[in-house]
Coordinates of C-alpha atoms in Angstrom, one line a residue:
X1 CA 100.4 118.7 104.6
X2 CA 101.4 122.4 105.0
X3 CA 103.1 123.7 108.2
X4 CA 99.9 125.4 109.5
X5 CA 97.8 122.3 109.0
X6 CA 100.6 120.2 110.6
X7 CA 100.6 122.4 113.7
X8 CA 96.7 122.2 113.9
X9 CA 96.9 118.4 113.6
X10 CA 99.6 118.3 116.3
X11 CA 97.6 120.5 118.7
X12 CA 94.3 118.5 118.2
X13 CA 96.2 115.3 119.1
X14 CA 98.2 116.9 121.9
X15 CA 95.6 118.8 123.8
X16 CA 93.3 116.0 124.6
X17 CA 95.2 114.3 127.4
X18 CA 96.4 117.5 129.0
X19 CA 92.8 118.8 129.4
X20 CA 91.3 115.4 130.3
X21 CA 90.2 114.0 133.6
X22 CA 93.8 113.1 134.3
X23 CA 95.1 116.6 133.5
X24 CA 96.3 117.5 137.0
X25 CA 98.2 114.3 137.6
X26 CA 99.7 114.6 134.1
X27 CA 100.7 118.2 134.5
X28 CA 102.1 117.6 137.9
X29 CA 104.3 114.7 136.6
X30 CA 105.4 116.8 133.6
X31 CA 106.3 119.7 135.9
X32 CA 108.5 117.3 138.0
X33 CA 110.2 116.0 134.9
X34 CA 110.8 119.5 133.6
X35 CA 112.1 120.7 137.0
X36 CA 114.5 117.7 137.0
X37 CA 115.8 118.7 133.6
X38 CA 116.3 122.3 134.8
X39 CA 118.2 120.9 137.8
X40 CA 120.4 119.0 135.3
X41 CA 121.1 122.2 133.4
X42 CA 122.0 124.0 136.7
X43 CA 124.5 121.2 137.5
X44 CA 126.0 121.5 134.0
X45 CA 126.6 125.2 134.7
X46 CA 128.3 124.3 137.9
X47 CA 130.5 121.8 136.0
X48 CA 131.3 124.6 133.5
X49 CA 132.6 126.7 136.3
X50 CA 134.5 123.7 137.7
X51 CA 136.3 123.3 134.3
X52 CA 137.9 126.8 134.6
X53 CA 139.1 126.2 138.2
X54 CA 140.3 122.7 137.5
X55 CA 142.3 123.5 134.3
X56 CA 143.7 126.7 135.9
X57 CA 144.9 124.5 138.8
X58 CA 146.5 122.1 136.5
X59 CA 148.2 124.9 134.5
X60 CA 149.6 126.4 137.7
X61 CA 150.6 123.0 139.2
X62 CA 148.4 123.5 142.3
X63 CA 148.7 119.9 143.5
X64 CA 146.9 120.7 146.8
X65 CA 143.8 121.6 144.9
X66 CA 143.7 118.4 142.7
X67 CA 141.9 116.0 145.0
X68 CA 139.4 118.5 146.5
X69 CA 138.4 119.4 143.0
X70 CA 138.1 115.7 142.0
X71 CA 135.8 115.3 145.1
X72 CA 133.7 118.3 144.0
X73 CA 133.4 116.9 140.5
X74 CA 132.3 113.5 141.9
X75 CA 129.6 115.1 144.1
X76 CA 128.2 117.1 141.1
X77 CA 128.4 114.1 138.8
X78 CA 126.7 111.7 141.3
X79 CA 123.9 114.1 141.8
X80 CA 123.5 114.6 138.0
X81 CA 123.4 110.8 137.4
X82 CA 120.6 110.3 140.0
X83 CA 118.5 113.2 138.6
X84 CA 119.1 112.1 135.0
X85 CA 118.0 108.5 135.7
X86 CA 114.8 109.5 137.5
X87 CA 114.0 112.2 134.9
X88 CA 114.0 109.4 132.2
X89 CA 112.1 107.0 134.5
X90 CA 109.3 109.6 135.3
X91 CA 109.2 110.6 131.6
X92 CA 108.6 107.0 130.7
X93 CA 105.9 106.8 133.4
X94 CA 104.2 109.9 131.9
X95 CA 104.6 108.3 128.4
X96 CA 102.8 105.1 129.5
X97 CA 99.9 107.1 131.1
X98 CA 99.5 109.4 128.1
X99 CA 99.6 106.4 125.6
X100 CA 97.1 104.5 127.7
X101 CA 94.7 107.4 127.7
X102 CA 95.0 108.0 123.9
X103 CA 94.8 104.3 123.0
X104 CA 91.6 103.9 125.1
X105 CA 90.0 107.0 123.5
X106 CA 90.9 105.9 120.0
X107 CA 89.7 102.4 120.6
X108 CA 86.4 103.7 122.0
X109 CA 86.0 106.1 119.0
X110 CA 86.9 103.3 116.5
X111 CA 84.5 100.7 118.1
X112 CA 81.8 103.2 119.2
X113 CA 78.8 103.5 116.9
X114 CA 80.3 100.8 114.7
X115 CA 82.7 103.2 113.2
X116 CA 85.1 100.3 112.5
X117 CA 82.5 99.0 110.1
X118 CA 82.0 102.3 108.2
X119 CA 85.8 102.8 107.9
X120 CA 86.5 99.5 106.1
X121 CA 87.4 101.3 102.9
X122 CA 88.1 104.9 104.1
X123 CA 91.1 104.4 106.4
X124 CA 94.1 102.2 105.7
X125 CA 95.4 100.0 108.6
X126 CA 93.6 101.4 111.6
X127 CA 95.2 98.7 113.7
X128 CA 98.6 100.3 113.0
X129 CA 97.4 103.8 113.7
X130 CA 96.3 102.7 117.2
X131 CA 99.0 100.2 118.1
X132 CA 102.0 101.9 116.7
X133 CA 101.4 105.5 115.7
X134 CA 99.9 106.6 119.1
X135 CA 103.0 105.1 120.8
X136 CA 105.3 107.0 118.4
X137 CA 103.4 110.2 118.8
X138 CA 103.5 110.2 122.6
X139 CA 107.2 109.2 122.7
X140 CA 108.4 111.6 120.0
X141 CA 106.2 114.5 121.3
X142 CA 107.3 114.1 124.9
X143 CA 110.9 113.7 124.0
X144 CA 111.0 116.7 121.7
X145 CA 109.0 118.9 124.2
X146 CA 111.2 118.1 127.2
X147 CA 114.3 118.3 125.1
X148 CA 113.3 121.7 123.7
X149 CA 112.6 123.1 127.2
X150 CA 115.9 121.7 128.5
X151 CA 117.8 123.2 125.6
X152 CA 116.0 126.5 126.0
X153 CA 117.1 126.6 129.6
X154 CA 120.6 125.6 128.6
X155 CA 120.6 128.4 126.1
X156 CA 119.6 131.0 128.7
X157 CA 122.1 129.7 131.3
X158 CA 125.1 129.2 129.1
X159 CA 124.3 132.1 126.8
X160 CA 125.0 134.4 129.7
X161 CA 128.2 132.5 130.6
X162 CA 129.4 132.6 126.9
X163 CA 128.5 136.3 126.6
X164 CA 130.6 137.1 129.7
X165 CA 133.5 134.9 128.7
X166 CA 133.8 135.8 125.0
X167 CA 134.4 139.5 125.7
X168 CA 134.3 141.9 122.7
X169 CA 135.8 142.0 119.2
X170 CA 136.4 145.0 116.9
X171 CA 135.4 144.5 113.3
X172 CA 135.8 147.4 110.8
X173 CA 135.9 149.8 113.8
X174 CA 132.7 148.4 115.2
X175 CA 133.0 146.8 118.7
X176 CA 130.7 143.8 119.1
X177 CA 130.2 142.6 122.7
X178 CA 129.6 138.9 123.3
X179 CA 130.7 138.2 119.7
X180 CA 130.9 134.4 120.2
X181 CA 127.3 134.2 121.3
X182 CA 126.2 136.1 118.2
X183 CA 128.4 133.9 116.0
X184 CA 126.8 130.8 117.5
X185 CA 123.3 132.3 117.0
X186 CA 124.0 133.0 113.3
X187 CA 125.7 129.7 112.7
X188 CA 122.8 127.7 114.2
X189 CA 120.1 129.8 112.4
X190 CA 121.8 129.2 109.0
X191 CA 122.3 125.5 109.9
X192 CA 118.6 125.0 110.8
X193 CA 117.5 126.6 107.6
X194 CA 119.8 124.4 105.5
X195 CA 118.8 121.3 107.4
X196 CA 115.1 121.9 106.6
X197 CA 115.9 122.4 102.9
X198 CA 118.0 119.2 102.9
X199 CA 115.6 117.0 104.9
X200 CA 112.1 118.2 104.3
X201 CA 111.3 115.4 101.9
X202 CA 111.8 112.9 104.7
X203 CA 108.4 113.8 106.1
X204 CA 106.5 112.4 103.1
X205 CA 108.9 109.5 102.7
X206 CA 108.4 108.4 106.4
X207 CA 104.7 108.6 105.9
X208 CA 104.8 106.4 102.8
X209 CA 107.2 104.0 104.4
X210 CA 104.8 103.3 107.3
X211 CA 101.9 102.8 104.9
X212 CA 103.8 100.4 102.6
X213 CA 105.1 98.4 105.5
X214 CA 101.5 98.1 106.9
X215 CA 100.1 97.1 103.5
X216 CA 102.8 94.4 103.1
X217 CA 102.1 93.0 106.6
X218 CA 98.3 93.1 106.1
X219 CA 98.7 91.1 102.8
X220 CA 100.4 88.3 104.7
X221 CA 97.7 88.4 107.4
X222 CA 95.1 88.0 104.7
X223 CA 96.8 84.8 103.5
X224 CA 96.8 83.5 107.0
X225 CA 93.1 84.2 107.5
X226 CA 92.2 82.6 104.1
X227 CA 94.8 79.9 103.9
X228 CA 92.3 77.1 103.0
X229 CA 90.7 79.0 100.1
X230 CA 94.1 79.9 98.7
X231 CA 95.3 76.3 99.0
X232 CA 92.2 75.0 97.2
X233 CA 92.8 77.6 94.4
X234 CA 96.5 76.7 94.3
X235 CA 96.9 80.5 94.6
X236 CA 100.5 80.5 95.9
X237 CA 102.0 82.0 92.8
X238 CA 99.4 84.8 92.7
X239 CA 99.9 85.5 96.4
X240 CA 103.7 85.6 96.0
X241 CA 103.3 88.0 93.1
X242 CA 101.2 90.2 95.4
X243 CA 103.7 90.0 98.2
X244 CA 106.5 90.9 95.8
X245 CA 104.6 93.9 94.5
X246 CA 103.9 95.2 98.0
X247 CA 107.4 94.5 99.2
X248 CA 108.9 96.2 96.2
X249 CA 107.0 99.4 97.2
X250 CA 108.6 99.0 100.7
X251 CA 112.1 98.7 99.3
X252 CA 111.7 101.3 96.6
X253 CA 110.5 103.9 99.2
X254 CA 113.2 102.8 101.7
X255 CA 116.0 103.4 99.1
X256 CA 114.6 107.0 98.7
X257 CA 114.5 107.3 102.4
X258 CA 118.1 106.1 102.7
X259 CA 119.3 108.6 100.1
X260 CA 117.6 111.6 101.7
X261 CA 118.8 110.4 105.2
X262 CA 122.3 110.1 103.8
X263 CA 122.3 113.7 102.6
X264 CA 120.9 114.9 105.9
X265 CA 123.5 112.9 107.9
X266 CA 126.3 114.3 105.8
X267 CA 125.2 117.8 106.6
X268 CA 124.4 117.2 110.3
X269 CA 127.6 115.4 111.0
X270 CA 129.7 118.0 109.1
X271 CA 127.8 120.8 110.9
X272 CA 128.5 119.1 114.3
X273 CA 132.1 118.4 113.7
X274 CA 132.8 122.0 112.6
X275 CA 131.2 123.3 115.7
X276 CA 133.8 121.4 117.8
X277 CA 136.8 123.4 116.5
X278 CA 135.0 126.8 116.1
X279 CA 135.2 128.0 119.7
X280 CA 139.0 127.4 119.8
X281 CA 139.4 129.4 116.6
X282 CA 137.3 132.2 118.0
X283 CA 139.0 132.3 121.4
X284 CA 142.6 131.8 120.4
X285 CA 143.4 135.5 120.0
X286 CA 142.5 136.2 123.7
X287 CA 144.3 133.1 124.9
X288 CA 147.6 133.9 123.1
X289 CA 147.2 137.5 124.2
X290 CA 147.2 136.0 127.7
X291 CA 143.8 137.6 128.5
X292 CA 142.5 134.2 129.6
X293 CA 144.2 131.1 130.9
X294 CA 143.8 127.5 129.8
X295 CA 140.9 127.1 132.2
X296 CA 139.1 130.1 130.6
X297 CA 139.7 128.6 127.2
X298 CA 138.2 125.2 128.2
X299 CA 135.3 127.0 129.9
X300 CA 134.6 129.0 126.7
X301 CA 134.8 125.8 124.7
X302 CA 132.3 124.0 127.0
X303 CA 129.9 127.0 127.2
X304 CA 130.1 127.4 123.4
X305 CA 129.3 123.7 122.9
X306 CA 126.3 123.9 125.2
X307 CA 125.0 127.1 123.5
X308 CA 125.6 125.5 120.1
X309 CA 123.8 122.3 121.1
X310 CA 120.8 124.3 122.3
X311 CA 120.6 126.5 119.2
X312 CA 121.2 123.5 117.0
X313 CA 118.4 121.4 118.6
X314 CA 116.2 121.4 115.5
X315 CA 119.1 120.6 113.2
X316 CA 120.1 117.5 115.4
X317 CA 116.4 116.5 115.8
X318 CA 115.3 117.0 112.2
X319 CA 115.0 113.3 111.5
X320 CA 112.9 112.9 114.7
X321 CA 110.8 115.9 113.7
X322 CA 110.2 114.3 110.2
X323 CA 109.1 111.1 111.9
X324 CA 106.7 113.0 114.2
X325 CA 105.3 115.0 111.2
X326 CA 104.6 111.7 109.4
X327 CA 102.9 110.2 112.5
X328 CA 100.8 113.4 112.9
X329 CA 99.7 113.1 109.3
X330 CA 98.6 109.5 109.8
X331 CA 96.8 110.0 113.1
X332 CA 95.2 113.3 112.0
X333 CA 94.0 111.6 108.9
X334 CA 92.6 108.7 110.9
X335 CA 90.9 111.1 113.2
X336 CA 89.3 112.9 110.3
X337 CA 88.0 109.6 108.9
X338 CA 86.4 108.8 112.3
X339 CA 84.8 112.2 112.5
X340 CA 83.5 111.9 108.9
X341 CA 82.1 108.5 109.7
X342 CA 80.3 109.8 112.7
X343 CA 78.6 112.4 110.6
X344 CA 77.2 109.7 108.3
X345 CA 74.0 108.7 110.2
X346 CA 71.1 106.9 108.8
X347 CA 67.7 108.7 109.0
X348 CA 66.1 105.7 110.6
X349 CA 63.9 106.5 113.6
X350 CA 63.2 103.8 116.1
X351 CA 60.2 103.4 118.4
X352 CA 58.3 100.7 120.3
X353 CA 55.4 98.6 119.1
X354 CA 53.8 95.3 120.1
X355 CA 55.4 93.6 117.1
X356 CA 58.0 94.3 114.3
X357 CA 56.7 97.3 112.3
X358 CA 58.6 98.9 109.4
X359 CA 57.2 102.2 107.9
X360 CA 58.2 104.2 104.9
X361 CA 61.6 102.5 104.6
X362 CA 64.0 103.7 101.9
X363 CA 67.3 101.9 101.3
X364 CA 70.0 102.9 98.9
X365 CA 73.7 102.3 98.0
X366 CA 76.4 105.0 98.7
X367 CA 76.2 105.7 94.9
X368 CA 72.6 106.7 95.3
X369 CA 71.1 103.7 93.6
X370 CA 67.8 102.8 95.3
X371 CA 67.3 99.3 96.5
X372 CA 64.0 99.7 98.4
X373 CA 61.4 102.5 98.2
X374 CA 58.7 103.3 100.6
X375 CA 58.6 99.9 102.1
X376 CA 56.3 99.1 105.0
X377 CA 55.7 95.8 106.8
X378 CA 54.1 94.5 110.0
X379 CA 55.1 91.1 111.1
X380 CA 53.3 89.3 113.9
X381 CA 55.3 87.9 116.8
X382 CA 56.5 84.3 116.4
X383 CA 56.0 84.5 112.7
X384 CA 58.8 84.1 110.1
X385 CA 59.7 86.2 107.0
X386 CA 61.8 85.0 104.1
X387 CA 63.5 87.7 102.0
X388 CA 64.2 86.6 98.4
X389 CA 65.4 88.1 95.2
X390 CA 68.3 88.0 92.7
X391 CA 71.9 88.4 93.9
X392 CA 72.7 92.1 94.4
X393 CA 69.0 93.2 94.9
X394 CA 69.6 94.4 98.4
X395 CA 68.6 91.5 100.7
X396 CA 71.6 91.6 102.9
X397 CA 71.6 95.4 102.8
X398 CA 68.0 95.3 104.2
X399 CA 69.2 93.2 107.1
X400 CA 72.1 95.7 107.7
X401 CA 69.5 98.4 107.8
X402 CA 67.4 96.6 110.3
X403 CA 70.5 96.0 112.4
X404 CA 71.2 99.7 112.4
X405 CA 74.6 99.5 110.7
X406 CA 73.6 100.8 107.2
X407 CA 73.8 104.6 107.0
X408 CA 72.1 105.1 103.7
X409 CA 68.6 104.6 104.7
X410 CA 65.5 106.4 106.1
X411 CA 62.2 105.5 107.6
X412 CA 60.9 104.1 110.9
X413 CA 61.5 100.7 112.6
X414 CA 59.5 99.7 115.7
X415 CA 60.1 96.7 117.9
X416 CA 58.6 95.6 121.2
X417 CA 60.0 97.3 124.3
X418 CA 63.1 95.6 125.7
X419 CA 63.1 93.0 122.9
X420 CA 66.4 91.2 122.3
X421 CA 67.7 90.9 118.7
X422 CA 70.4 88.7 117.2
X423 CA 71.9 88.7 113.7
X424 CA 73.6 85.7 112.1
X425 CA 75.7 86.4 109.1
X426 CA 76.6 83.8 106.4
X427 CA 80.1 83.4 107.9
X428 CA 80.0 83.5 111.6
X429 CA 82.7 85.4 113.5
X430 CA 84.6 83.3 115.9
X431 CA 86.9 85.3 118.2
X432 CA 90.4 84.1 119.1
X433 CA 90.6 82.2 122.4
X434 CA 88.7 79.4 124.0
X435 CA 85.8 77.5 122.4
X436 CA 83.7 78.7 125.3
X437 CA 84.3 82.3 124.2
X438 CA 83.4 81.5 120.6
X439 CA 80.3 79.8 121.7
X440 CA 78.8 82.5 124.0
X441 CA 80.1 85.5 121.9
X442 CA 79.3 88.4 122.2
X443 CA 78.9 87.7 126.0
X444 CA 82.0 87.8 128.2
X445 CA 83.4 84.5 129.6
X446 CA 82.7 85.7 133.1
X447 CA 79.0 85.5 132.2
X448 CA 79.2 82.0 130.8
X449 CA 76.3 79.6 131.4
X450 CA 77.2 76.4 133.3
X451 CA 79.2 73.9 131.4
X452 CA 76.4 71.3 131.4
X453 CA 74.1 73.8 129.5
X454 CA 76.9 74.5 127.0
X455 CA 77.5 70.8 126.4
X456 CA 73.8 70.1 125.9
X457 CA 73.5 72.9 123.4
X458 CA 76.4 71.6 121.4
X459 CA 74.8 68.2 121.3
X460 CA 71.5 69.8 120.1
X461 CA 73.3 71.3 117.1
X462 CA 75.1 68.0 116.4
X463 CA 78.5 69.1 117.6
X464 CA 79.1 66.6 120.4
X465 CA 82.8 66.2 119.7
X466 CA 83.3 69.8 120.9
X467 CA 81.6 69.3 124.3
X468 CA 84.9 68.5 126.1
X469 CA 86.9 71.3 124.4
X470 CA 85.2 74.3 126.0
X471 CA 88.4 75.6 127.6
X472 CA 90.7 74.8 124.7
X473 CA 92.1 78.0 123.1
X474 CA 92.7 77.9 119.4
X475 CA 91.8 79.5 116.1
X476 CA 88.4 77.9 115.8
X477 CA 87.5 79.6 112.6
X478 CA 90.4 77.7 111.0
X479 CA 89.6 74.4 112.7
X480 CA 85.9 74.2 112.1
X481 CA 84.3 73.9 108.7
X482 CA 81.9 76.6 107.6
X483 CA 79.0 74.2 108.2
X484 CA 80.2 73.5 111.7
X485 CA 80.7 77.2 112.3
X486 CA 77.1 77.9 111.2
X487 CA 75.8 75.2 113.6
X488 CA 77.9 76.8 116.3
X489 CA 76.1 80.1 115.5
X490 CA 72.7 78.4 116.0
X491 CA 74.0 77.2 119.4
X492 CA 74.7 80.8 120.2
X493 CA 71.1 81.6 119.4
X494 CA 69.7 78.9 121.6
X495 CA 71.9 80.1 124.5
X496 CA 71.0 83.8 124.0
X497 CA 67.2 83.1 123.4
X498 CA 66.5 86.4 121.6
X499 CA 63.1 87.6 120.6
X500 CA 64.1 88.4 117.0
X501 CA 66.6 86.5 114.8
X502 CA 67.9 87.8 111.5
X503 CA 69.5 85.1 109.4
X504 CA 71.6 86.2 106.4
X505 CA 72.0 82.9 104.5
X506 CA 73.0 81.4 107.8
X507 CA 72.4 77.8 106.6
X508 CA 74.1 78.1 103.2
X509 CA 76.8 75.6 104.1
X510 CA 74.4 73.0 105.6
X511 CA 72.7 70.3 103.6
X512 CA 68.9 70.5 103.4
X513 CA 68.1 67.9 106.2
X514 CA 70.5 69.8 108.5
X515 CA 69.0 73.1 107.5
X516 CA 65.5 71.8 108.4
X517 CA 66.9 70.4 111.6
X518 CA 68.2 73.8 112.7
X519 CA 65.0 75.7 111.9
X520 CA 62.9 73.0 113.7
X521 CA 65.3 73.3 116.6
X522 CA 64.6 77.1 116.8
X523 CA 60.9 76.5 116.7
X524 CA 61.1 73.8 119.3
X525 CA 63.4 75.6 121.8
X526 CA 62.3 79.1 121.1
X527 CA 58.6 79.0 120.2
X528 CA 58.1 82.7 120.6
X529 CA 60.9 83.9 118.5
X530 CA 60.3 85.9 115.3
X531 CA 62.6 84.9 112.4
X532 CA 63.6 87.0 109.4
X533 CA 65.7 85.0 106.9
X534 CA 67.6 85.8 103.7
X535 CA 68.2 82.8 101.4
X536 CA 68.0 81.3 97.9
X537 CA 67.0 77.7 98.5
X538 CA 63.5 76.6 97.6
X539 CA 63.4 74.5 100.8
X540 CA 63.2 77.7 102.9
X541 CA 59.7 78.5 101.6
X542 CA 58.2 75.7 103.7
X543 CA 60.0 77.0 106.8
X544 CA 58.6 80.5 106.7
X545 CA 55.2 82.2 106.9
X546 CA 55.7 85.3 104.6
X547 CA 57.8 86.0 101.6
X548 CA 59.3 89.4 100.8
X549 CA 60.7 89.6 97.2
X550 CA 63.0 92.4 96.1
X551 CA 63.8 93.3 92.5
X552 CA 66.8 95.5 93.3
X553 CA 65.2 98.6 91.7
X554 CA 63.3 99.7 94.7
X555 CA 60.2 97.6 94.1
X556 CA 59.0 94.7 96.3
X557 CA 56.2 92.2 96.7
X558 CA 54.8 90.4 99.8
X559 CA 52.9 87.2 99.9
X560 CA 51.8 84.6 102.4
X561 CA 53.4 81.1 102.2

């Protein structure tokens, strides 16, 4: 990413919070933090003046001035400590508020409009972008911004002091006033340029390091989520090979990062150490000419150090800037993917009708391959439709289209006004937490039906052993077999009582008698429900009223059963 694009990415991420509904509180808190940092600079200037008086008093053996000067120092130091502590505390408060705002906005953008579903292959590790990168962006941006303003104030305050203290020097007949200030300026400018040349590759390496670390962590999460399947396959060796490959990328990149950081640290430390002795070398002619006393020499050294620190801010902060640049790249890329996903909208129009009505529906793959062309259907309420066809013909994609989550489709879908719809995938999603939460999902636990109703429903789907475990928190997707999970999904349907149910091979893990039992249960408890099923079993034909057969080339046929 070039510099101009990097700044654009930073500004697009930075400006949101400071122009949001919280902007005045945020700006006010930032102003207080900046004012406190300015106050700290003022106190440092006072300390710089104190150095001259104190060292001159020591040189002149003015014992009567010693304790009053120690008292003055203590008062300045105590005030400085109080302000410094609260400046950090209030900065952290602002950091929390800013991160909270950004995290909520990213979560809403990621979850809104089912963007998380469309980004499955486009963005790597969105969890890391939201959980880690936002925190780093806020922390690094705020630290660098406040640090820059503080150093800018330091430069202005101590630059004047250094200019006055350094006097003039004659070089080749040319008198240069404030020569130590100009030397410090040139020294820092050259140092910043060289630091950029030495450390610029750290930006890309930091970006890659975060990506490789996240990929390695995600590969282990996948094993945890699919532990049973891997155990059945005896896939430990293959998984270890995958771990080792991803971890080798982590280590290989980290070695490169170490080498570049070593080069930068050599330079930065050498640069900083040389800056310690330079003011004495520059001021010694005036000291030995007795133009200044020891106190003046120490004051010059202190002022030069402050000016040098201010001018060298970007040299000292280069590693931090490299980290920030990598974070900006990741967050800006994630934001671009979200914006691109928002632009991908299906051309499906929705309306109301007395019953399910599909008109001129076209469904395709992202590659452009057509799965369904000019499809129309009207299904009477309380009837059932079975979608059949060979694997890969588009049966599940049709259900995704009807659910509104498939973007590559056009046409019109009409449903009765205020009708409730529920979709059951082949593998039900069971959220982490209590069994109650898994049973009533996607409803919140605060809206849970009475326990008696939940227990009766579990008994209806032949899961009586779970009736007394409603408030037991565990990983239920690991504990329950796929067949039990599918029966739990049918319990959700009974509790929700929707008007339309879309079943995507939702009984594939059940034996045929259980499958018949579940469908009969729906008909018995929800007699007005309309059912649309996807499946392969011949037994499903007797449980539906209409068959829709797809050939995967855009053609279809409809017949009564």
